[in-house]
Short mmCIF file of N, CA and C in Angstrom, two decimals:
data_model
loop_
_atom_site.label_atom_id
_atom_site.label_comp_id
_atom_site.label_asym_id
_atom_site.label_seq_id
_atom_site.Cartn_x
_atom_site.Cartn_y
_atom_site.Cartn_z
N UNK A 1 0.83 -1.19 0.00
CA UNK A 1 0.00 0.00 0.00
C UNK A 1 0.87 1.24 0.00
N UNK A 2 0.36 2.26 -0.71
CA UNK A 2 1.01 3.58 -0.74
C UNK A 2 2.47 3.53 -1.17
N UNK A 3 2.79 2.65 -2.11
CA UNK A 3 4.15 2.52 -2.62
C UNK A 3 4.41 3.63 -3.65
N UNK A 4 5.59 4.22 -3.62
CA UNK A 4 6.00 5.19 -4.63
C UNK A 4 7.23 4.66 -5.35
N UNK A 5 7.12 4.58 -6.68
CA UNK A 5 8.26 4.16 -7.50
C UNK A 5 8.48 5.28 -8.50
N UNK A 6 9.64 5.91 -8.44
CA UNK A 6 9.92 7.07 -9.30
C UNK A 6 11.28 6.91 -9.97
N UNK A 7 11.33 7.38 -11.23
CA UNK A 7 12.56 7.44 -12.01
C UNK A 7 13.32 6.12 -11.99
N UNK A 8 12.63 5.05 -12.40
CA UNK A 8 13.25 3.72 -12.44
C UNK A 8 13.11 3.11 -13.83
N UNK A 9 14.03 2.20 -14.11
CA UNK A 9 13.97 1.43 -15.34
C UNK A 9 14.11 -0.04 -14.97
N UNK A 10 13.11 -0.84 -15.38
CA UNK A 10 13.15 -2.28 -15.14
C UNK A 10 13.30 -2.97 -16.49
N UNK A 11 14.30 -3.79 -16.65
CA UNK A 11 14.56 -4.46 -17.92
C UNK A 11 14.70 -5.96 -17.67
N UNK A 12 13.80 -6.74 -18.27
CA UNK A 12 13.87 -8.19 -18.18
C UNK A 12 13.49 -8.76 -16.82
N UNK A 13 12.71 -8.03 -16.05
CA UNK A 13 12.33 -8.47 -14.71
C UNK A 13 11.00 -9.23 -14.76
N UNK A 14 10.91 -10.31 -14.00
CA UNK A 14 9.66 -11.05 -13.84
C UNK A 14 9.10 -10.67 -12.48
N UNK A 15 7.95 -9.99 -12.50
CA UNK A 15 7.29 -9.60 -11.25
C UNK A 15 6.29 -10.70 -10.92
N UNK A 16 6.39 -11.24 -9.73
CA UNK A 16 5.54 -12.37 -9.34
C UNK A 16 4.81 -12.03 -8.04
N UNK A 17 3.50 -12.22 -8.07
CA UNK A 17 2.65 -12.03 -6.89
C UNK A 17 2.82 -10.64 -6.28
N UNK A 18 2.71 -9.61 -7.12
CA UNK A 18 2.82 -8.24 -6.66
C UNK A 18 1.45 -7.59 -6.74
N UNK A 19 1.09 -6.84 -5.72
CA UNK A 19 -0.14 -6.06 -5.70
C UNK A 19 0.18 -4.69 -5.15
N UNK A 20 -0.17 -3.65 -5.90
CA UNK A 20 0.08 -2.29 -5.46
C UNK A 20 -1.27 -1.60 -5.32
N UNK A 21 -1.56 -1.15 -4.11
CA UNK A 21 -2.81 -0.46 -3.83
C UNK A 21 -2.49 0.96 -3.40
N UNK A 22 -3.17 1.93 -4.01
CA UNK A 22 -2.95 3.35 -3.74
C UNK A 22 -1.51 3.75 -4.03
N UNK A 23 -0.89 3.12 -5.00
CA UNK A 23 0.51 3.39 -5.32
C UNK A 23 0.68 4.49 -6.35
N UNK A 24 1.91 4.94 -6.48
CA UNK A 24 2.27 5.94 -7.48
C UNK A 24 3.50 5.46 -8.23
N UNK A 25 3.39 5.44 -9.56
CA UNK A 25 4.54 5.15 -10.41
C UNK A 25 4.74 6.36 -11.30
N UNK A 26 5.93 6.93 -11.25
CA UNK A 26 6.21 8.14 -12.01
C UNK A 26 7.56 8.02 -12.70
N UNK A 27 7.58 8.31 -14.01
CA UNK A 27 8.80 8.23 -14.81
C UNK A 27 9.45 6.85 -14.69
N UNK A 28 8.65 5.81 -14.97
CA UNK A 28 9.11 4.42 -14.85
C UNK A 28 9.04 3.75 -16.22
N UNK A 29 10.09 2.99 -16.56
CA UNK A 29 10.12 2.21 -17.80
C UNK A 29 10.14 0.73 -17.48
N UNK A 30 9.26 -0.02 -18.14
CA UNK A 30 9.28 -1.48 -18.08
C UNK A 30 9.63 -1.96 -19.47
N UNK A 31 10.75 -2.65 -19.62
CA UNK A 31 11.19 -3.16 -20.92
C UNK A 31 11.40 -4.66 -20.79
N UNK A 32 10.77 -5.43 -21.68
CA UNK A 32 10.91 -6.90 -21.68
C UNK A 32 10.57 -7.51 -20.32
N UNK A 33 9.59 -6.95 -19.62
CA UNK A 33 9.23 -7.44 -18.29
C UNK A 33 7.96 -8.29 -18.35
N UNK A 34 7.80 -9.16 -17.37
CA UNK A 34 6.59 -9.95 -17.22
C UNK A 34 5.86 -9.45 -15.97
N UNK A 35 4.75 -8.77 -16.21
CA UNK A 35 3.92 -8.23 -15.12
C UNK A 35 2.58 -8.94 -15.09
N UNK A 36 2.53 -10.17 -15.57
CA UNK A 36 1.27 -10.92 -15.65
C UNK A 36 0.65 -11.10 -14.27
N UNK A 37 -0.66 -10.93 -14.24
CA UNK A 37 -1.49 -11.13 -13.04
C UNK A 37 -1.16 -10.18 -11.90
N UNK A 38 -0.44 -9.10 -12.16
CA UNK A 38 -0.21 -8.09 -11.13
C UNK A 38 -1.48 -7.30 -10.91
N UNK A 39 -1.59 -6.68 -9.76
CA UNK A 39 -2.73 -5.82 -9.46
C UNK A 39 -2.24 -4.42 -9.12
N UNK A 40 -2.71 -3.47 -9.89
CA UNK A 40 -2.53 -2.05 -9.58
C UNK A 40 -3.94 -1.57 -9.26
N UNK A 41 -4.23 -1.32 -8.01
CA UNK A 41 -5.58 -0.95 -7.60
C UNK A 41 -5.57 0.47 -7.05
N UNK A 42 -6.43 1.30 -7.65
CA UNK A 42 -6.58 2.68 -7.19
C UNK A 42 -5.24 3.39 -7.12
N UNK A 43 -4.42 3.16 -8.15
CA UNK A 43 -3.08 3.74 -8.20
C UNK A 43 -3.02 4.84 -9.25
N UNK A 44 -1.87 5.50 -9.33
CA UNK A 44 -1.64 6.55 -10.31
C UNK A 44 -0.32 6.29 -11.01
N UNK A 45 -0.38 6.25 -12.35
CA UNK A 45 0.83 6.08 -13.15
C UNK A 45 1.00 7.31 -14.02
N UNK A 46 2.17 7.92 -13.95
CA UNK A 46 2.45 9.13 -14.70
C UNK A 46 3.77 8.96 -15.44
N UNK A 47 3.73 9.12 -16.77
CA UNK A 47 4.90 8.93 -17.63
C UNK A 47 5.53 7.55 -17.41
N UNK A 48 4.71 6.51 -17.57
CA UNK A 48 5.17 5.13 -17.44
C UNK A 48 5.08 4.48 -18.81
N UNK A 49 6.10 3.69 -19.17
CA UNK A 49 6.07 3.00 -20.46
C UNK A 49 6.25 1.50 -20.25
N UNK A 50 5.53 0.74 -21.07
CA UNK A 50 5.63 -0.71 -21.10
C UNK A 50 6.03 -1.07 -22.53
N UNK A 51 7.24 -1.56 -22.73
CA UNK A 51 7.72 -1.90 -24.06
C UNK A 51 8.08 -3.37 -24.10
N UNK A 52 7.44 -4.08 -25.03
CA UNK A 52 7.66 -5.52 -25.20
C UNK A 52 7.46 -6.26 -23.86
N UNK A 53 6.37 -5.93 -23.19
CA UNK A 53 6.09 -6.54 -21.89
C UNK A 53 4.94 -7.54 -21.98
N UNK A 54 4.87 -8.39 -20.99
CA UNK A 54 3.80 -9.36 -20.86
C UNK A 54 2.94 -8.91 -19.67
N UNK A 55 1.68 -8.58 -19.96
CA UNK A 55 0.75 -8.09 -18.94
C UNK A 55 -0.52 -8.93 -18.95
N UNK A 56 -0.37 -10.23 -19.10
CA UNK A 56 -1.53 -11.13 -19.17
C UNK A 56 -2.30 -11.11 -17.85
N UNK A 57 -3.59 -10.78 -17.92
CA UNK A 57 -4.43 -10.81 -16.74
C UNK A 57 -4.11 -9.76 -15.70
N UNK A 58 -3.35 -8.75 -16.08
CA UNK A 58 -2.98 -7.70 -15.12
C UNK A 58 -4.20 -6.83 -14.81
N UNK A 59 -4.35 -6.46 -13.56
CA UNK A 59 -5.46 -5.62 -13.11
C UNK A 59 -5.00 -4.19 -12.94
N UNK A 60 -5.73 -3.27 -13.57
CA UNK A 60 -5.48 -1.84 -13.40
C UNK A 60 -6.74 -1.19 -12.83
N UNK A 61 -7.39 -1.82 -11.89
CA UNK A 61 -8.70 -1.40 -11.41
C UNK A 61 -8.62 -0.01 -10.76
N UNK A 62 -9.49 0.90 -11.25
CA UNK A 62 -9.60 2.26 -10.71
C UNK A 62 -8.28 3.01 -10.70
N UNK A 63 -7.42 2.70 -11.66
CA UNK A 63 -6.11 3.35 -11.74
C UNK A 63 -6.15 4.49 -12.75
N UNK A 64 -5.44 5.56 -12.44
CA UNK A 64 -5.30 6.70 -13.35
C UNK A 64 -3.99 6.54 -14.11
N UNK A 65 -4.07 6.61 -15.43
CA UNK A 65 -2.91 6.45 -16.30
C UNK A 65 -2.72 7.73 -17.10
N UNK A 66 -1.69 8.49 -16.79
CA UNK A 66 -1.41 9.75 -17.49
C UNK A 66 -0.10 9.63 -18.24
N UNK A 67 -0.13 9.98 -19.54
CA UNK A 67 1.07 9.96 -20.37
C UNK A 67 1.74 8.59 -20.36
N UNK A 68 0.95 7.57 -20.63
CA UNK A 68 1.41 6.18 -20.64
C UNK A 68 1.69 5.75 -22.08
N UNK A 69 2.69 4.91 -22.25
CA UNK A 69 2.97 4.29 -23.54
C UNK A 69 2.99 2.78 -23.34
N UNK A 70 2.20 2.09 -24.12
CA UNK A 70 2.23 0.63 -24.15
C UNK A 70 2.48 0.24 -25.59
N UNK A 71 3.60 -0.45 -25.84
CA UNK A 71 3.88 -0.86 -27.21
C UNK A 71 4.48 -2.25 -27.26
N UNK A 72 4.11 -2.96 -28.31
CA UNK A 72 4.60 -4.33 -28.54
C UNK A 72 4.42 -5.21 -27.31
N UNK A 73 3.26 -5.11 -26.68
CA UNK A 73 3.04 -5.84 -25.43
C UNK A 73 1.84 -6.78 -25.52
N UNK A 74 1.89 -7.84 -24.74
CA UNK A 74 0.82 -8.83 -24.65
C UNK A 74 0.00 -8.54 -23.40
N UNK A 75 -1.21 -8.05 -23.61
CA UNK A 75 -2.06 -7.60 -22.49
C UNK A 75 -3.40 -8.32 -22.47
N UNK A 76 -3.47 -9.51 -23.01
CA UNK A 76 -4.73 -10.26 -23.05
C UNK A 76 -5.28 -10.45 -21.65
N UNK A 77 -6.60 -10.44 -21.59
CA UNK A 77 -7.35 -10.67 -20.34
C UNK A 77 -7.02 -9.65 -19.26
N UNK A 78 -6.55 -8.47 -19.65
CA UNK A 78 -6.29 -7.40 -18.68
C UNK A 78 -7.62 -6.84 -18.18
N UNK A 79 -7.63 -6.39 -16.94
CA UNK A 79 -8.81 -5.79 -16.35
C UNK A 79 -8.54 -4.30 -16.16
N UNK A 80 -9.18 -3.49 -16.99
CA UNK A 80 -9.01 -2.05 -16.94
C UNK A 80 -10.30 -1.38 -16.48
N UNK A 81 -10.99 -2.00 -15.56
CA UNK A 81 -12.25 -1.48 -15.05
C UNK A 81 -12.02 -0.23 -14.22
N UNK A 82 -12.75 0.82 -14.55
CA UNK A 82 -12.69 2.06 -13.79
C UNK A 82 -11.45 2.89 -14.01
N UNK A 83 -10.69 2.61 -15.09
CA UNK A 83 -9.48 3.40 -15.32
C UNK A 83 -9.82 4.78 -15.88
N UNK A 84 -8.90 5.69 -15.68
CA UNK A 84 -8.93 7.00 -16.32
C UNK A 84 -7.60 7.10 -17.04
N UNK A 85 -7.66 7.18 -18.37
CA UNK A 85 -6.42 7.24 -19.15
C UNK A 85 -6.41 8.54 -19.96
N UNK A 86 -5.32 9.28 -19.84
CA UNK A 86 -5.20 10.58 -20.48
C UNK A 86 -3.87 10.70 -21.21
N UNK A 87 -3.92 11.35 -22.38
CA UNK A 87 -2.70 11.69 -23.12
C UNK A 87 -1.74 10.51 -23.24
N UNK A 88 -2.24 9.41 -23.75
CA UNK A 88 -1.46 8.17 -23.80
C UNK A 88 -1.51 7.54 -25.18
N UNK A 89 -0.66 6.53 -25.38
CA UNK A 89 -0.61 5.83 -26.67
C UNK A 89 -0.43 4.33 -26.42
N UNK A 90 -1.23 3.55 -27.15
CA UNK A 90 -1.10 2.10 -27.14
C UNK A 90 -0.90 1.66 -28.58
N UNK A 91 0.17 0.93 -28.85
CA UNK A 91 0.43 0.50 -30.23
C UNK A 91 0.96 -0.92 -30.28
N UNK A 92 0.61 -1.60 -31.37
CA UNK A 92 1.12 -2.95 -31.66
C UNK A 92 1.02 -3.87 -30.46
N UNK A 93 -0.11 -3.84 -29.77
CA UNK A 93 -0.29 -4.62 -28.55
C UNK A 93 -1.57 -5.44 -28.62
N UNK A 94 -1.63 -6.49 -27.81
CA UNK A 94 -2.76 -7.41 -27.82
C UNK A 94 -3.53 -7.31 -26.51
N UNK A 95 -4.76 -6.81 -26.60
CA UNK A 95 -5.67 -6.70 -25.45
C UNK A 95 -6.86 -7.63 -25.63
N UNK A 96 -6.66 -8.75 -26.31
CA UNK A 96 -7.74 -9.69 -26.57
C UNK A 96 -8.38 -10.14 -25.26
N UNK A 97 -9.71 -10.20 -25.26
CA UNK A 97 -10.50 -10.67 -24.12
C UNK A 97 -10.27 -9.84 -22.85
N UNK A 98 -10.05 -8.56 -23.01
CA UNK A 98 -9.85 -7.68 -21.86
C UNK A 98 -11.16 -6.98 -21.49
N UNK A 99 -11.20 -6.43 -20.28
CA UNK A 99 -12.36 -5.69 -19.79
C UNK A 99 -11.96 -4.24 -19.61
N UNK A 100 -12.61 -3.37 -20.36
CA UNK A 100 -12.36 -1.94 -20.27
C UNK A 100 -13.71 -1.30 -19.96
N UNK A 101 -14.16 -1.51 -18.74
CA UNK A 101 -15.51 -1.14 -18.34
C UNK A 101 -15.50 0.06 -17.40
N UNK A 102 -16.57 0.88 -17.52
CA UNK A 102 -16.75 2.04 -16.63
C UNK A 102 -15.50 2.90 -16.60
N UNK A 103 -14.92 3.12 -17.77
CA UNK A 103 -13.64 3.83 -17.86
C UNK A 103 -13.76 5.12 -18.65
N UNK A 104 -12.82 6.03 -18.43
CA UNK A 104 -12.74 7.29 -19.16
C UNK A 104 -11.46 7.30 -19.98
N UNK A 105 -11.61 7.46 -21.30
CA UNK A 105 -10.46 7.47 -22.20
C UNK A 105 -10.40 8.84 -22.87
N UNK A 106 -9.33 9.59 -22.63
CA UNK A 106 -9.19 10.93 -23.21
C UNK A 106 -7.82 11.05 -23.86
N UNK A 107 -7.81 11.60 -25.07
CA UNK A 107 -6.56 11.81 -25.80
C UNK A 107 -5.72 10.54 -25.84
N UNK A 108 -6.37 9.45 -26.21
CA UNK A 108 -5.71 8.16 -26.31
C UNK A 108 -5.51 7.81 -27.78
N UNK A 109 -4.27 7.57 -28.16
CA UNK A 109 -3.95 7.15 -29.53
C UNK A 109 -3.84 5.63 -29.54
N UNK A 110 -4.59 5.01 -30.45
CA UNK A 110 -4.57 3.56 -30.60
C UNK A 110 -4.07 3.22 -31.99
N UNK A 111 -3.06 2.37 -32.08
CA UNK A 111 -2.49 2.01 -33.37
C UNK A 111 -2.19 0.51 -33.39
N UNK A 112 -2.94 -0.22 -34.21
CA UNK A 112 -2.76 -1.66 -34.38
C UNK A 112 -2.86 -2.42 -33.05
N UNK A 113 -3.99 -2.19 -32.36
CA UNK A 113 -4.24 -2.87 -31.09
C UNK A 113 -5.32 -3.92 -31.31
N UNK A 114 -5.11 -5.11 -30.78
CA UNK A 114 -6.09 -6.18 -30.89
C UNK A 114 -7.01 -6.13 -29.67
N UNK A 115 -8.26 -5.71 -29.90
CA UNK A 115 -9.28 -5.68 -28.85
C UNK A 115 -10.33 -6.76 -29.06
N UNK A 116 -10.06 -7.76 -29.88
CA UNK A 116 -11.07 -8.78 -30.17
C UNK A 116 -11.56 -9.43 -28.88
N UNK A 117 -12.87 -9.69 -28.85
CA UNK A 117 -13.53 -10.34 -27.70
C UNK A 117 -13.42 -9.54 -26.40
N UNK A 118 -13.14 -8.25 -26.48
CA UNK A 118 -13.04 -7.42 -25.27
C UNK A 118 -14.36 -6.74 -24.96
N UNK A 119 -14.52 -6.34 -23.70
CA UNK A 119 -15.71 -5.64 -23.24
C UNK A 119 -15.40 -4.16 -23.09
N UNK A 120 -16.31 -3.34 -23.62
CA UNK A 120 -16.26 -1.89 -23.45
C UNK A 120 -17.62 -1.45 -22.90
N UNK A 121 -17.94 -1.85 -21.69
CA UNK A 121 -19.22 -1.53 -21.11
C UNK A 121 -19.11 -0.18 -20.38
N UNK A 122 -20.04 0.72 -20.71
CA UNK A 122 -20.06 2.05 -20.10
C UNK A 122 -18.73 2.79 -20.27
N UNK A 123 -18.11 2.61 -21.44
CA UNK A 123 -16.86 3.29 -21.79
C UNK A 123 -17.05 3.94 -23.15
N UNK A 124 -17.15 5.25 -23.18
CA UNK A 124 -17.41 5.96 -24.43
C UNK A 124 -16.14 6.03 -25.27
N UNK A 125 -16.30 5.72 -26.57
CA UNK A 125 -15.18 5.75 -27.51
C UNK A 125 -15.32 6.89 -28.52
N UNK A 126 -16.11 7.89 -28.18
CA UNK A 126 -16.31 9.03 -29.07
C UNK A 126 -14.96 9.67 -29.43
N UNK A 127 -14.78 9.91 -30.73
CA UNK A 127 -13.57 10.51 -31.29
C UNK A 127 -12.33 9.63 -31.20
N UNK A 128 -12.46 8.39 -30.76
CA UNK A 128 -11.33 7.45 -30.72
C UNK A 128 -11.16 6.83 -32.10
N UNK A 129 -9.95 6.83 -32.61
CA UNK A 129 -9.66 6.24 -33.91
C UNK A 129 -9.30 4.76 -33.73
N UNK A 130 -10.25 3.91 -34.05
CA UNK A 130 -10.08 2.46 -33.94
C UNK A 130 -9.78 1.82 -35.29
N UNK A 131 -9.59 2.63 -36.31
CA UNK A 131 -9.53 2.13 -37.69
C UNK A 131 -8.41 1.13 -37.95
N UNK A 132 -7.34 1.16 -37.19
CA UNK A 132 -6.25 0.20 -37.40
C UNK A 132 -6.31 -0.96 -36.39
N UNK A 133 -7.33 -0.97 -35.56
CA UNK A 133 -7.43 -1.96 -34.48
C UNK A 133 -8.33 -3.13 -34.87
N UNK A 134 -8.13 -4.26 -34.21
CA UNK A 134 -9.00 -5.42 -34.37
C UNK A 134 -10.10 -5.31 -33.33
N UNK A 135 -11.34 -5.11 -33.80
CA UNK A 135 -12.48 -4.99 -32.88
C UNK A 135 -13.49 -6.11 -33.11
N UNK A 136 -13.04 -7.22 -33.66
CA UNK A 136 -13.93 -8.35 -33.90
C UNK A 136 -14.54 -8.85 -32.60
N UNK A 137 -15.84 -9.03 -32.62
CA UNK A 137 -16.59 -9.59 -31.49
C UNK A 137 -16.41 -8.83 -30.19
N UNK A 138 -16.22 -7.49 -30.28
CA UNK A 138 -16.18 -6.73 -29.03
C UNK A 138 -17.60 -6.63 -28.47
N UNK A 139 -17.67 -6.50 -27.17
CA UNK A 139 -18.93 -6.35 -26.48
C UNK A 139 -19.07 -4.89 -26.10
N UNK A 140 -19.95 -4.19 -26.82
CA UNK A 140 -20.12 -2.76 -26.61
C UNK A 140 -21.55 -2.40 -26.99
N UNK A 141 -22.06 -1.34 -26.40
CA UNK A 141 -23.40 -0.92 -26.81
C UNK A 141 -23.29 0.26 -27.78
N UNK A 142 -24.38 0.52 -28.46
CA UNK A 142 -24.40 1.55 -29.50
C UNK A 142 -24.03 2.92 -28.95
N UNK A 143 -24.47 3.23 -27.75
CA UNK A 143 -24.17 4.53 -27.16
C UNK A 143 -22.68 4.73 -26.93
N UNK A 144 -21.96 3.68 -26.58
CA UNK A 144 -20.53 3.80 -26.28
C UNK A 144 -19.67 3.88 -27.55
N UNK A 145 -20.10 3.25 -28.62
CA UNK A 145 -19.32 3.27 -29.87
C UNK A 145 -19.65 4.51 -30.71
N UNK A 146 -20.73 5.17 -30.37
CA UNK A 146 -21.18 6.34 -31.13
C UNK A 146 -20.09 7.41 -31.18
N UNK A 147 -19.76 7.83 -32.39
CA UNK A 147 -18.75 8.86 -32.59
C UNK A 147 -17.34 8.35 -32.74
N UNK A 148 -17.13 7.03 -32.62
CA UNK A 148 -15.79 6.46 -32.83
C UNK A 148 -15.45 6.49 -34.31
N UNK A 149 -14.17 6.44 -34.60
CA UNK A 149 -13.69 6.43 -35.99
C UNK A 149 -13.29 5.01 -36.32
N UNK A 150 -13.94 4.44 -37.34
CA UNK A 150 -13.67 3.05 -37.73
C UNK A 150 -13.42 2.98 -39.23
N UNK A 151 -12.87 1.85 -39.66
CA UNK A 151 -12.63 1.62 -41.08
C UNK A 151 -13.89 1.01 -41.70
N UNK A 152 -13.93 1.03 -43.02
CA UNK A 152 -15.05 0.43 -43.73
C UNK A 152 -15.18 -1.06 -43.39
N UNK A 153 -14.06 -1.75 -43.30
CA UNK A 153 -14.07 -3.18 -42.97
C UNK A 153 -14.65 -3.44 -41.58
N UNK A 154 -14.47 -2.53 -40.66
CA UNK A 154 -14.95 -2.72 -39.29
C UNK A 154 -16.46 -2.56 -39.16
N UNK A 155 -17.10 -1.98 -40.16
CA UNK A 155 -18.55 -1.82 -40.07
C UNK A 155 -19.24 -3.17 -39.93
N UNK A 156 -18.69 -4.21 -40.54
CA UNK A 156 -19.28 -5.54 -40.42
C UNK A 156 -19.20 -6.06 -38.98
N UNK A 157 -18.18 -5.66 -38.25
CA UNK A 157 -18.05 -6.09 -36.86
C UNK A 157 -19.07 -5.41 -35.95
N UNK A 158 -19.56 -4.25 -36.37
CA UNK A 158 -20.44 -3.45 -35.51
C UNK A 158 -21.89 -3.37 -35.98
N UNK A 159 -22.18 -3.86 -37.18
CA UNK A 159 -23.51 -3.71 -37.76
C UNK A 159 -24.60 -4.34 -36.88
N UNK A 160 -24.26 -5.37 -36.15
CA UNK A 160 -25.23 -6.03 -35.27
C UNK A 160 -25.76 -5.12 -34.18
N UNK A 161 -25.03 -4.08 -33.80
CA UNK A 161 -25.49 -3.14 -32.79
C UNK A 161 -26.73 -2.39 -33.24
N UNK A 162 -26.92 -2.32 -34.55
CA UNK A 162 -28.10 -1.62 -35.10
C UNK A 162 -29.34 -2.53 -35.13
N UNK A 163 -29.15 -3.79 -34.81
CA UNK A 163 -30.26 -4.72 -34.81
C UNK A 163 -30.67 -5.19 -36.20
N UNK A 164 -29.75 -5.05 -37.14
CA UNK A 164 -30.04 -5.49 -38.51
C UNK A 164 -29.22 -6.73 -38.83
N UNK A 165 -29.68 -7.45 -39.83
CA UNK A 165 -28.97 -8.64 -40.27
C UNK A 165 -28.57 -8.46 -41.72
N UNK A 166 -27.40 -8.96 -42.07
CA UNK A 166 -26.90 -8.87 -43.43
C UNK A 166 -27.29 -10.16 -44.17
N UNK A 167 -27.89 -9.99 -45.32
CA UNK A 167 -28.25 -11.13 -46.15
C UNK A 167 -27.24 -11.21 -47.28
N UNK A 168 -26.65 -12.37 -47.44
CA UNK A 168 -25.64 -12.54 -48.49
C UNK A 168 -26.27 -13.10 -49.74
#
């Protein structure tokens, strides 16, 4: 509880059975690290980067993420319930089967992120550019996807939200 980690670089570290509650991470780099199944609960991350990391099943419950970079990382089954993410970028990463529920996403750049089979319940994606992302079989309601930017190919993934069926 109440852990502060500032101005650190972790390279090739395997974090096992770690839980941080009400913690602060500031100016921290994780490179080639395994943070699978870690819990960051009600914490604050500022200028933190995850590069080529494994974050399988990691919990970021009620965590604030400011100026975060996640790239080339495996984040399947991550729990991002109640997060607030601002001025951040996620690229070339896999968030398959993740939960991004009851969250606020502002100024978030997404580039080639796999969100297939993920939940976006009560998380508005207005003005979010999802056009390079995999959104196959996402669980989202029409109100939350309204105003998002998608590619022509992605319309087939979302057409069911309108309650219509495509006849071939």
